[in-house]
PDB file of C-alpha atoms in Angstrom:
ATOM      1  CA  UNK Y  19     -10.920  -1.148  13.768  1.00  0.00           C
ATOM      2  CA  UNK Y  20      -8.334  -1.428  16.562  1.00  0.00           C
ATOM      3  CA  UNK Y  21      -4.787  -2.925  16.323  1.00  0.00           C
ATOM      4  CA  UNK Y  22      -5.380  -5.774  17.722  1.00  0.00           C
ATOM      5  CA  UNK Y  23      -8.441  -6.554  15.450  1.00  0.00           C
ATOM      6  CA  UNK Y  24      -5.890  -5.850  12.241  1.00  0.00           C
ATOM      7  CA  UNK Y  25      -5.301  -8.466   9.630  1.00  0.00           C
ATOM      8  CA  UNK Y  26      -1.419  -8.576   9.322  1.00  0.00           C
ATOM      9  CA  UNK Y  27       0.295  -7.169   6.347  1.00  0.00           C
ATOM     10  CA  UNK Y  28       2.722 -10.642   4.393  1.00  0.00           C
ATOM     11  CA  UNK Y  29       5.870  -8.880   2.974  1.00  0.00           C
ATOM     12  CA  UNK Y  30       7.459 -11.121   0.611  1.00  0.00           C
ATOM     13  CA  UNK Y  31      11.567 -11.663   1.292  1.00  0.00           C
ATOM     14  CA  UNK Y  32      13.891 -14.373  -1.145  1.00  0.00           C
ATOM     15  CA  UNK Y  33      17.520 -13.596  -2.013  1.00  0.00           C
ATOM     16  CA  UNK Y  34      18.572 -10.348  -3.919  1.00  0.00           C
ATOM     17  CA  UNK Y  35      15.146  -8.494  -2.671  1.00  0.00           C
ATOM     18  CA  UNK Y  36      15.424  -4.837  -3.104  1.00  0.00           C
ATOM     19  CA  UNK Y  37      15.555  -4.125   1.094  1.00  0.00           C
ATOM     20  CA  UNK Y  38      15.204  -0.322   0.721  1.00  0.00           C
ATOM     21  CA  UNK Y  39      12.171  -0.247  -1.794  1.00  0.00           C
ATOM     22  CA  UNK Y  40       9.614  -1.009   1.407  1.00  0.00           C
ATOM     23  CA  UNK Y  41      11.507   0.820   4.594  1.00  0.00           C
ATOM     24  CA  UNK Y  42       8.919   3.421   4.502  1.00  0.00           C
ATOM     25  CA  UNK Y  43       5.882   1.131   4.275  1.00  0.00           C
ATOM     26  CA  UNK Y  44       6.868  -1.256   6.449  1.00  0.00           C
ATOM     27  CA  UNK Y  45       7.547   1.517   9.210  1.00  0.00           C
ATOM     28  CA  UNK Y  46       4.793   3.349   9.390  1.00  0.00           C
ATOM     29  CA  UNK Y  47       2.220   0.224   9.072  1.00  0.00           C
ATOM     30  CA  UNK Y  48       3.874  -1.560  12.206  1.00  0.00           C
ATOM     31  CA  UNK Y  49       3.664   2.208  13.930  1.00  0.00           C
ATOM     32  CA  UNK Y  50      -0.349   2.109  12.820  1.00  0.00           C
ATOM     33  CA  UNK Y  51      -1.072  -1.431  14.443  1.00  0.00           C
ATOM     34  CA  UNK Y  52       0.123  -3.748  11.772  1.00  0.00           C
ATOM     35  CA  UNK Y  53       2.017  -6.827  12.282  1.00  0.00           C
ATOM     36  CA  UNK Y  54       4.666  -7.438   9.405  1.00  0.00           C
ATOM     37  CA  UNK Y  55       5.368 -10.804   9.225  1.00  0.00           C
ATOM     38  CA  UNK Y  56       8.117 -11.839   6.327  1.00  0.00           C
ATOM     39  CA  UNK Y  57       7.066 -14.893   4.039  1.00  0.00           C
ATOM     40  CA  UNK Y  58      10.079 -16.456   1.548  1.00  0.00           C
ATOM     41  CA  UNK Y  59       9.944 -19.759  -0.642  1.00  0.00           C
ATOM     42  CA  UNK Y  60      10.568 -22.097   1.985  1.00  0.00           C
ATOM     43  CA  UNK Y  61      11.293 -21.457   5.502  1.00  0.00           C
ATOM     44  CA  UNK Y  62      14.974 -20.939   4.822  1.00  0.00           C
ATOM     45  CA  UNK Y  63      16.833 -18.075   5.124  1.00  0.00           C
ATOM     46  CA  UNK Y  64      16.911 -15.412   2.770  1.00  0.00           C
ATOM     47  CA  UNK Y  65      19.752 -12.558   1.705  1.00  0.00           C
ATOM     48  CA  UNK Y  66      18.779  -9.311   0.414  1.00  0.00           C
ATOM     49  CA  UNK Y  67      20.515  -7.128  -2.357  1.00  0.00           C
ATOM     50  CA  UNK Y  68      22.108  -5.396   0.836  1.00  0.00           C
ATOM     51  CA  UNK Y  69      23.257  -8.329   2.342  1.00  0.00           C
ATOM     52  CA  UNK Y  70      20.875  -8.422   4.961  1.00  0.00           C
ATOM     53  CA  UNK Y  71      20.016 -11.845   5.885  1.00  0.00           C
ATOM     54  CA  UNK Y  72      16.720 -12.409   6.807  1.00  0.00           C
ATOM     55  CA  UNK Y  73      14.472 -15.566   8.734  1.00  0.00           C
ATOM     56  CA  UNK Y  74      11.233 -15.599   7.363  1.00  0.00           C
ATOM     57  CA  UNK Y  75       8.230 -15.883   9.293  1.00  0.00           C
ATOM     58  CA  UNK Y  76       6.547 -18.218   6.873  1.00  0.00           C
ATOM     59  CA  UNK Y  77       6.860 -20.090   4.047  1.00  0.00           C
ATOM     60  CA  UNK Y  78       4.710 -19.098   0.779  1.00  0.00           C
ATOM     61  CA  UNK Y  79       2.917 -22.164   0.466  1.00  0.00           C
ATOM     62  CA  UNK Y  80       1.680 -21.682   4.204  1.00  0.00           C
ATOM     63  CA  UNK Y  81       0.176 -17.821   3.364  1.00  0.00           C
ATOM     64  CA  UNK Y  82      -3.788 -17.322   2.706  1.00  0.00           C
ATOM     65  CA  UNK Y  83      -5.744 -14.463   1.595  1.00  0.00           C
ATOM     66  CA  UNK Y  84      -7.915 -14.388   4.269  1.00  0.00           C
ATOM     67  CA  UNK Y  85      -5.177 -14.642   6.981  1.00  0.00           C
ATOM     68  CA  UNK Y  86      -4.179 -11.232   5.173  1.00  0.00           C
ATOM     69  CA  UNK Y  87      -4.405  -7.024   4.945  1.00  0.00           C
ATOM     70  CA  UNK Y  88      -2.198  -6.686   1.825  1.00  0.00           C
ATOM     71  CA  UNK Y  89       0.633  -8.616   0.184  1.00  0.00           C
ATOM     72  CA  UNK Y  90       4.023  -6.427  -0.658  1.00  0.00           C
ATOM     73  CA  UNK Y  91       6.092  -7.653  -3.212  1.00  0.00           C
ATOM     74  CA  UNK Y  92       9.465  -6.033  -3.441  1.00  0.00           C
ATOM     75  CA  UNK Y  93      11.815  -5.978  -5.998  1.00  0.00           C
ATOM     76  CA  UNK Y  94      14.643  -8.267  -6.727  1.00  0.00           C
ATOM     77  CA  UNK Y  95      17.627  -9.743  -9.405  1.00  0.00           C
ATOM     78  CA  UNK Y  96      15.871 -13.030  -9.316  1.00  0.00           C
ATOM     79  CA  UNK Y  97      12.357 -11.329 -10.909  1.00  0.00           C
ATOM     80  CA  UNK Y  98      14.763 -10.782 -13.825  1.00  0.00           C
ATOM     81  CA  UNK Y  99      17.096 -13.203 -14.324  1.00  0.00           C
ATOM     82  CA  UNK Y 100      14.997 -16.786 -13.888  1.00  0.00           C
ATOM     83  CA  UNK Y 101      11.468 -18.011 -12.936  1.00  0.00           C
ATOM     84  CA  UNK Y 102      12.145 -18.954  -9.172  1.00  0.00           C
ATOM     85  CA  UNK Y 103      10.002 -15.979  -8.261  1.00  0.00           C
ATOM     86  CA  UNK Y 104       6.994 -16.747 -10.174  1.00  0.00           C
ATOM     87  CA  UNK Y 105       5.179 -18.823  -7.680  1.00  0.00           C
ATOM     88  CA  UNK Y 106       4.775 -15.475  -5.676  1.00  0.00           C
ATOM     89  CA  UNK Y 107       2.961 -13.892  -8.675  1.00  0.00           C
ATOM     90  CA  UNK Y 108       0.954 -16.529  -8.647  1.00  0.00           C
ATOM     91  CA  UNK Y 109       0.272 -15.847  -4.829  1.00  0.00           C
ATOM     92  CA  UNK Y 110      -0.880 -12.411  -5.751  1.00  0.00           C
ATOM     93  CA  UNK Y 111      -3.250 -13.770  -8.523  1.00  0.00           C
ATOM     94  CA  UNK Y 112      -4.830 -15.838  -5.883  1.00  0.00           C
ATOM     95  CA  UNK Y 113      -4.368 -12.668  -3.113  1.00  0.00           C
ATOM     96  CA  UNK Y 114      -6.433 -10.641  -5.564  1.00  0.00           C
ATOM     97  CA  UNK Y 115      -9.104 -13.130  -6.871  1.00  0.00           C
ATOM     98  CA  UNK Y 116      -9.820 -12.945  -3.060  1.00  0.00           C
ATOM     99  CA  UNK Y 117     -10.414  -9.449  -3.024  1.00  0.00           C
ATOM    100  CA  UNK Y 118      -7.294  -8.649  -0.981  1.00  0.00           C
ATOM    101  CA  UNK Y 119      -4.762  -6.432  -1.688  1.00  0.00           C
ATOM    102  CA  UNK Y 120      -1.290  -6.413  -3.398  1.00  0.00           C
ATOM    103  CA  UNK Y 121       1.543  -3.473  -3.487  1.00  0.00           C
ATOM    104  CA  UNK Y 122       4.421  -4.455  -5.996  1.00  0.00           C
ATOM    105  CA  UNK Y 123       7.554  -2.299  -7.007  1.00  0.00           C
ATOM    106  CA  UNK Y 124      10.396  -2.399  -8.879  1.00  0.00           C
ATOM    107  CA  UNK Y 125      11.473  -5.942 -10.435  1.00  0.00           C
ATOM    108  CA  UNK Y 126       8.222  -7.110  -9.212  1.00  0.00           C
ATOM    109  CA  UNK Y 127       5.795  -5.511 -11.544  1.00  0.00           C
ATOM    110  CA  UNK Y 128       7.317  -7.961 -14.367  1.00  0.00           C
ATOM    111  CA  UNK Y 129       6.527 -10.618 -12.158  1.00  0.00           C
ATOM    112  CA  UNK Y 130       2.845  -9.766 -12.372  1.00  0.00           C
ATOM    113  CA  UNK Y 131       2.891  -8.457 -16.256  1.00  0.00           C
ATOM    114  CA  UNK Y 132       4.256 -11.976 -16.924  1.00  0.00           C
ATOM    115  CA  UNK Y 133       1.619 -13.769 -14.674  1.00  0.00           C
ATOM    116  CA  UNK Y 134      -1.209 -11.889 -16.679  1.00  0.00           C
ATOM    117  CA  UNK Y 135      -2.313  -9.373 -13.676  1.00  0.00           C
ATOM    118  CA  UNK Y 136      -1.122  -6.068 -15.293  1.00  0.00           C
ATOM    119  CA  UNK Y 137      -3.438  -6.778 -18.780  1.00  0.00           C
ATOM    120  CA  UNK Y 138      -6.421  -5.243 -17.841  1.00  0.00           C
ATOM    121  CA  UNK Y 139      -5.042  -2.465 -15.039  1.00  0.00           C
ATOM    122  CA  UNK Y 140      -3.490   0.571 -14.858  1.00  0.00           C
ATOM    123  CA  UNK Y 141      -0.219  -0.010 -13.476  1.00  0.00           C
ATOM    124  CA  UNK Y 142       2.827   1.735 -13.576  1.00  0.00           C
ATOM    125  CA  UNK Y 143       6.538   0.896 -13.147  1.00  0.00           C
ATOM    126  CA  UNK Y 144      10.592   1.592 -13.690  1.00  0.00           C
ATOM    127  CA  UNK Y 145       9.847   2.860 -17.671  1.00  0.00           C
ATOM    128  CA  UNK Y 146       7.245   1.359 -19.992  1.00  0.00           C
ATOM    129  CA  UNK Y 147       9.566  -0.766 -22.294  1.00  0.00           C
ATOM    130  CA  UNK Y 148      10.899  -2.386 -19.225  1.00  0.00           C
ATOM    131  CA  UNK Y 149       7.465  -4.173 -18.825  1.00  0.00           C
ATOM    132  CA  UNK Y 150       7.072  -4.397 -22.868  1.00  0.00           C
ATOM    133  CA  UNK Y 151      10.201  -7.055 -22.623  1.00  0.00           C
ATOM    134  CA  UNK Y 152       7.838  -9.430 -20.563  1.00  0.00           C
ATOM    135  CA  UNK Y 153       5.527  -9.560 -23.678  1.00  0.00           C
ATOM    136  CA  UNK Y 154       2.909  -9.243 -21.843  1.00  0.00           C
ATOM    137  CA  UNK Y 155      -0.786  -7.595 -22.957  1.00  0.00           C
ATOM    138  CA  UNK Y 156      -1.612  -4.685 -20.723  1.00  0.00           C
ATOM    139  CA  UNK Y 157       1.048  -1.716 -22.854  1.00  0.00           C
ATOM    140  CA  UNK Y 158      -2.073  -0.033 -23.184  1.00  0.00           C
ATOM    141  CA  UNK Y 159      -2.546   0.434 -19.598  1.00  0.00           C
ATOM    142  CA  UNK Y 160       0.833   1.494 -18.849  1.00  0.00           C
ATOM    143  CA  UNK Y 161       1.049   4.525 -16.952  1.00  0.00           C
ATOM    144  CA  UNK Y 162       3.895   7.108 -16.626  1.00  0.00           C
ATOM    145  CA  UNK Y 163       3.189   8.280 -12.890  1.00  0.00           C
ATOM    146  CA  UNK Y 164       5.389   7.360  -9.615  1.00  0.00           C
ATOM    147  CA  UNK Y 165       2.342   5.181  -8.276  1.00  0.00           C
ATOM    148  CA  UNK Y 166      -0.444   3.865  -9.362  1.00  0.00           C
ATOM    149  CA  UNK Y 167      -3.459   1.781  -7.252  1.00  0.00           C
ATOM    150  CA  UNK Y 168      -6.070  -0.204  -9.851  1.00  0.00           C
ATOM    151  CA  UNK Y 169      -8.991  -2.492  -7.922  1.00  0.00           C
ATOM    152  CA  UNK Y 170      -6.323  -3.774  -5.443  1.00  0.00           C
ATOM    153  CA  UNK Y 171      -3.001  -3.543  -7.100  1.00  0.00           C
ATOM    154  CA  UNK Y 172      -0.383  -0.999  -6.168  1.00  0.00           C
ATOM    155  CA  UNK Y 173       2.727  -0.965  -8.761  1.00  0.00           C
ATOM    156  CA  UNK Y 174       5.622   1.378  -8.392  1.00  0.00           C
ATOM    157  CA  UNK Y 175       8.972   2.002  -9.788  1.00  0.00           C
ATOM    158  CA  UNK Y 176      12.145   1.474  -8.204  1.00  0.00           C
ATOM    159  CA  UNK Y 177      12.781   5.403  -7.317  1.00  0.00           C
ATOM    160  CA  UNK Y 178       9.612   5.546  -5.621  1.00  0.00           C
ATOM    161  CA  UNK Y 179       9.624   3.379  -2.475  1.00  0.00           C
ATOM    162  CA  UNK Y 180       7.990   6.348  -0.591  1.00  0.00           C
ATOM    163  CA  UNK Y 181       5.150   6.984  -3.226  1.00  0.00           C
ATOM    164  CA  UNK Y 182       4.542   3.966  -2.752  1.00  0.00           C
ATOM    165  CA  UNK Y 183       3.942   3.990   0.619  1.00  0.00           C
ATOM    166  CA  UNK Y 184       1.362   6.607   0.104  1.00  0.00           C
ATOM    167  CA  UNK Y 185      -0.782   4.396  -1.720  1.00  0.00           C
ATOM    168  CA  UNK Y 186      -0.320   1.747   0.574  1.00  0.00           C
ATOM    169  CA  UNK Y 187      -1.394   4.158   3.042  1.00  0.00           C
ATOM    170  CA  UNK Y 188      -4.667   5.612   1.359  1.00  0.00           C
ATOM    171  CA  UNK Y 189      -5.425   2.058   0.357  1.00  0.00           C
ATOM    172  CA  UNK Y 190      -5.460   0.709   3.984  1.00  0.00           C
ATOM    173  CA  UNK Y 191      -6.859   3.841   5.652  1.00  0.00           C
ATOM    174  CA  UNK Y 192      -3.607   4.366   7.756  1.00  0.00           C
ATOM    175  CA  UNK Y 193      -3.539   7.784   6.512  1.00  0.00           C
ATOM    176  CA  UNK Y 194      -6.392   9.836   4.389  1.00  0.00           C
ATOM    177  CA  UNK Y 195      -6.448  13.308   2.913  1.00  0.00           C
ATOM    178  CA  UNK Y 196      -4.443  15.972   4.206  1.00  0.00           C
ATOM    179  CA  UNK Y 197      -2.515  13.512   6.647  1.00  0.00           C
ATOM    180  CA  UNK Y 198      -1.932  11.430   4.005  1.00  0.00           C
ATOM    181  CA  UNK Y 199      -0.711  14.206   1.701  1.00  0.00           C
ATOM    182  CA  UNK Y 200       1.476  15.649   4.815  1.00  0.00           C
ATOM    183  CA  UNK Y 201       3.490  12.649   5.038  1.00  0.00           C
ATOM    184  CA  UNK Y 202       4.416  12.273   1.093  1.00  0.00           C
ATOM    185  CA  UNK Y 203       5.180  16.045   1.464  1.00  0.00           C
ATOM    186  CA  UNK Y 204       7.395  15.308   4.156  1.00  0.00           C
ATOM    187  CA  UNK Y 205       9.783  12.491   2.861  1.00  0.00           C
ATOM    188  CA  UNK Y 206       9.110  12.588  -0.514  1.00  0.00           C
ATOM    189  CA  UNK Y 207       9.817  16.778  -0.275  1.00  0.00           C
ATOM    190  CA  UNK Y 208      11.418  17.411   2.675  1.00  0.00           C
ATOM    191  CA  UNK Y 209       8.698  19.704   3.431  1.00  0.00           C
ATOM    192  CA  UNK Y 210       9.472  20.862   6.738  1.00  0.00           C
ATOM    193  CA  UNK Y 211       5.786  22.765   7.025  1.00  0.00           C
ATOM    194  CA  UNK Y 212       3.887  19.037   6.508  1.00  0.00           C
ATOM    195  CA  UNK Y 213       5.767  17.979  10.085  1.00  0.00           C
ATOM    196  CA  UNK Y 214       2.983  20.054  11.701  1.00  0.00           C
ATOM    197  CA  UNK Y 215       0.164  18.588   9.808  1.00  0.00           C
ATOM    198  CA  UNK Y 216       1.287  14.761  10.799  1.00  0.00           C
ATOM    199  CA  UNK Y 217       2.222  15.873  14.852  1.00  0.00           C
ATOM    200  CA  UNK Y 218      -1.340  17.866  14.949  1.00  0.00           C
ATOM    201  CA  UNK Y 219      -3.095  14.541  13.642  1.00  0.00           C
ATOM    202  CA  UNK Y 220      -0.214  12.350  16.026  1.00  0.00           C
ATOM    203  CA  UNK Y 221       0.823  10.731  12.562  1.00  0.00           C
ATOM    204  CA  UNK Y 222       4.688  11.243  13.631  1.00  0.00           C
ATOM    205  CA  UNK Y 223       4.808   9.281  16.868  1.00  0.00           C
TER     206      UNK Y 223
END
């Protein structure tokens, strides 16, 4: 499939997001062929935990499955401290029932634990009794690993924003075996050696 054929990726953005928990991602899909385009609640403007103030591209209400690659959800305060974040687990519900992907991390995962979508998949995120504190059903499914991809669904924890690229990346096809194993190597490692693998395969351009 060429870049121009290429389903954008829909990054979610509302005030307190977690801006360094998708710099990775969002890099190296828009170097692949990917258009990021930034959806928040309304069409207002947004401010992140690091004070960056971003315009979104669209409004939730205005975002559809099919229009779509993958929706990220990044962490944020607001997942934690009221419900005005829900409706955007409830935008993943309907992303998945579609068949189309969804990458949460950090704050995020207890956005979808509370909306139900963690219960029957292996997920992952910060520590298990964080999610526990949603009350939600899926404990049993609760995996201790830095990422972790079930039938769609990428969850991370917050110290892992470049593991979770990596699934991101297998998921999609942007990267695959050794290439894909290169680049964790290299920023999750600082392998120096990997920087071959990815300028070999012209995966550092």
């Amino acid at each position: 499939m060429s870049s121009g054929d290429r389903k954008p990726v829909h990054h979610a953005v509302y005030d307190t997001y977690a801006d360094w928990e998708t710099g990775h991602t969002t890099a190296y899909l828009a170097r692949a062929g990917y258009g990021i385009r930034t959806v928040g609640p309304t069409g207002e403007p947004v401010t992140s935990i690091g004070r960056l103030r971003v315009q979104p591209d669209l409004a939730l209400d205005d975002v559809r499955p099919e229009d779509s690659s993958l929706l990220i959800l990044p962490g944020a305060d607001l997942w934690d401290t009221s419900d005005d974040l829900a409706p955007f687990a409830r935008k993943a519900r309907e992303f998945l029932d579609a068949g189309v992907p969804v990458a949460a991390i950090c704050g995020a995962t207890a956005g979808l634990a509370r909306e139900g979508l963690l219960d029957d998949r292996e997920h992952t995120s910060a520590v298990s009794f964080y999610l526990a504190a949603t009350g939600y059903g899926g404990g049993g499914r609760y995996v201790d690993a830095d990422a972790v991809t079930d039938r769609g669904l990428i969850t991370a924890g917050p110290t892992e924003p470049v593991a979770f690229a990596r699934e991101i990346f297998g998921l999609l096809g942007v990267y695959e075996g050794e290439v894909l194993d290169a680049w964790y190597r290299l920023f999750h490692h600082s392998d120096a050696e990997a920087y071959a693998v990815l300028e070999q395969a012209g995966a550092q351009q």
